[in-house]
Each structure stands twice: as C-alpha cells, then as structure tokens.
C-alpha cells in the first residue's frame, strides 16, 4: 500500500486526533494557507486535499491513474474543531456517513454509522 493511501486512511480514521494546537496544514508540514493540495505517488495514486481557512481538512479525494472510480471523504466540524460528520463517497455517490458525538471537554463519546439513505448501521462507544 502506498504512503499516500496510508496517510489518507489515517486521516479518515483519525482526523483531528493529533494535538489540538496543530492544524492539518501544520501536521502535513505545508507552508502558507493552502486551499487545495494535490499529490501523486509512484503507483499513480492521486490525492487531493481541501482545507478551510483554519488549515483543517474538509475534503479528501483520491483516485488512481487510468481508473474511473474515485473515493471522496468530506468532513464537518463543530465550533471547537471536532469532526462531527464524515461522509464517504464512491464515484461521487454517497455510500455512508458517520456522526461523531463529543462531550463538553471534546472527548469522543460515540460514533454512529449510517447508510446513504440514513439507516443506522452501528454505534461505537468510546
């Protein structure tokens, strides 16, 4: 598995878990205030990262050269910067989404997984 795919999987599973003082831009060691960053690895895997004004990832899209399918992940945050919703798209079609619930201290309490039509699939307590 390529390094970029591993990074994308880490971001999908653990977005904003690193220190609260660092933005995604800082963790990725990027300069300035990028809106979009595109990367390609030697396997032809393309990753596109979209950032908000605070430097937090709001969208990740990856696809492989010569392949028509793509995967996109979009994130919504609360005022404290907690990722409260995560959407997963395949070929631009919503497949499932997660709703994360946090306590007043910012600790993740649980994660609810839903199908694209809103059917609850699972609840994971933390």
Coordinates of C-alpha atoms in Angstrom, one line a residue:
X1 CA 0.0 0.0 0.0
X2 CA 1.4 3.4 -0.9
X3 CA 2.4 6.0 1.7
X4 CA -0.3 8.4 0.4
X5 CA -3.0 5.8 0.8
X6 CA -1.8 5.1 4.3
X7 CA -1.9 8.8 5.1
X8 CA -5.4 9.1 3.7
X9 CA -6.6 6.1 5.7
X10 CA -5.0 7.6 8.8
X11 CA -6.8 10.9 8.2
X12 CA -10.1 9.1 7.6
X13 CA -9.9 7.1 10.7
X14 CA -8.1 9.6 13.0
X15 CA -8.8 13.1 11.6
X16 CA -8.0 15.8 14.2
X17 CA -6.8 13.3 16.8
X18 CA -3.3 14.8 16.9
X19 CA -2.7 17.8 19.2
X20 CA -5.3 20.4 19.2
X21 CA -2.7 23.1 18.7
X22 CA -1.7 21.9 15.3
X23 CA -3.8 22.2 12.1
X24 CA -3.8 19.6 9.4
X25 CA -1.6 22.0 7.3
X26 CA 1.0 22.1 10.1
X27 CA 0.9 18.3 10.6
X28 CA 1.5 17.8 6.9
X29 CA 4.3 20.4 7.0
X30 CA 2.8 22.6 4.4
X31 CA 3.7 26.3 4.0
X32 CA 1.2 29.2 3.9
X33 CA -2.5 28.8 3.8
X34 CA -3.3 26.3 1.0
X35 CA -6.9 25.8 -0.1
X36 CA -6.1 22.6 -2.2
X37 CA -3.1 20.4 -2.2
X38 CA -2.6 17.7 -4.9
X39 CA -0.2 14.8 -4.6
X40 CA 0.7 11.8 -6.8
X41 CA 2.8 8.8 -5.8
X42 CA 4.9 6.5 -7.9
X43 CA 2.0 4.0 -8.1
X44 CA -0.2 6.6 -9.9
X45 CA -2.4 7.3 -6.9
X46 CA -3.7 10.9 -6.8
X47 CA -4.8 12.6 -3.6
X48 CA -6.4 16.0 -3.4
X49 CA -6.8 17.7 0.0
X50 CA -9.1 20.7 0.5
X51 CA -8.6 22.9 3.6
X52 CA -10.7 25.5 5.3
X53 CA -9.4 28.9 6.4
X54 CA -8.1 27.4 9.7
X55 CA -6.0 24.8 7.9
X56 CA -8.2 21.9 8.7
X57 CA -9.0 19.3 6.0
X58 CA -12.6 19.5 4.8
X59 CA -12.3 17.1 1.9
X60 CA -10.0 14.3 0.6
X61 CA -10.4 12.8 -2.9
X62 CA -8.2 10.0 -4.2
X63 CA -8.2 8.1 -7.4
X64 CA -5.7 6.0 -9.4
X65 CA -4.4 7.0 -12.8
X66 CA -6.3 5.2 -15.6
X67 CA -9.1 4.1 -13.3
X68 CA -12.5 5.8 -13.4
X69 CA -13.5 5.2 -9.8
X70 CA -12.7 7.7 -7.1
X71 CA -13.2 7.9 -3.4
X72 CA -14.0 11.2 -1.6
X73 CA -14.3 11.9 2.1
X74 CA -15.8 15.2 3.4
X75 CA -15.7 16.4 7.0
X76 CA -17.8 18.8 9.0
X77 CA -16.6 20.3 12.3
X78 CA -18.2 21.9 15.3
X79 CA -17.1 25.3 16.7
X80 CA -14.5 23.5 18.8
X81 CA -12.9 21.9 15.8
X82 CA -14.3 18.4 16.5
X83 CA -15.1 16.3 13.4
X84 CA -18.8 15.8 13.9
X85 CA -19.7 14.4 10.5
X86 CA -17.7 12.3 8.0
X87 CA -19.2 11.5 4.6
X88 CA -17.8 8.7 2.3
X89 CA -18.4 8.9 -1.5
X90 CA -17.5 6.4 -4.1
X91 CA -17.7 7.6 -7.8
X92 CA -19.3 10.8 -6.5
X93 CA -22.2 8.8 -4.8
X94 CA -22.7 8.9 -1.1
X95 CA -22.2 5.4 0.3
X96 CA -22.2 6.0 4.1
X97 CA -21.6 8.6 6.7
X98 CA -20.5 8.9 10.3
X99 CA -21.8 11.1 13.1
X100 CA -19.4 11.7 16.0
X101 CA -20.6 12.7 19.4
X102 CA -18.3 14.6 21.8
X103 CA -18.7 15.7 25.4
X104 CA -18.2 19.3 26.6
X105 CA -14.4 18.6 27.0
X106 CA -14.0 17.5 23.4
X107 CA -13.8 13.8 24.2
X108 CA -15.4 11.5 21.6
X109 CA -18.3 9.7 23.3
X110 CA -19.5 7.6 20.3
X111 CA -19.7 7.3 16.6
X112 CA -22.8 6.4 14.6
X113 CA -22.5 4.9 11.2
X114 CA -25.3 5.4 8.7
X115 CA -26.1 4.2 5.1
X116 CA -26.5 6.8 2.4
X117 CA -30.3 6.8 3.0
X118 CA -30.0 7.4 6.7
X119 CA -30.3 3.8 8.1
X120 CA -28.3 3.3 11.3
X121 CA -25.7 0.6 10.8
X122 CA -23.8 0.7 14.0
X123 CA -22.9 2.7 17.2
X124 CA -19.4 2.5 18.6
X125 CA -19.0 3.8 22.2
X126 CA -15.6 5.2 23.4

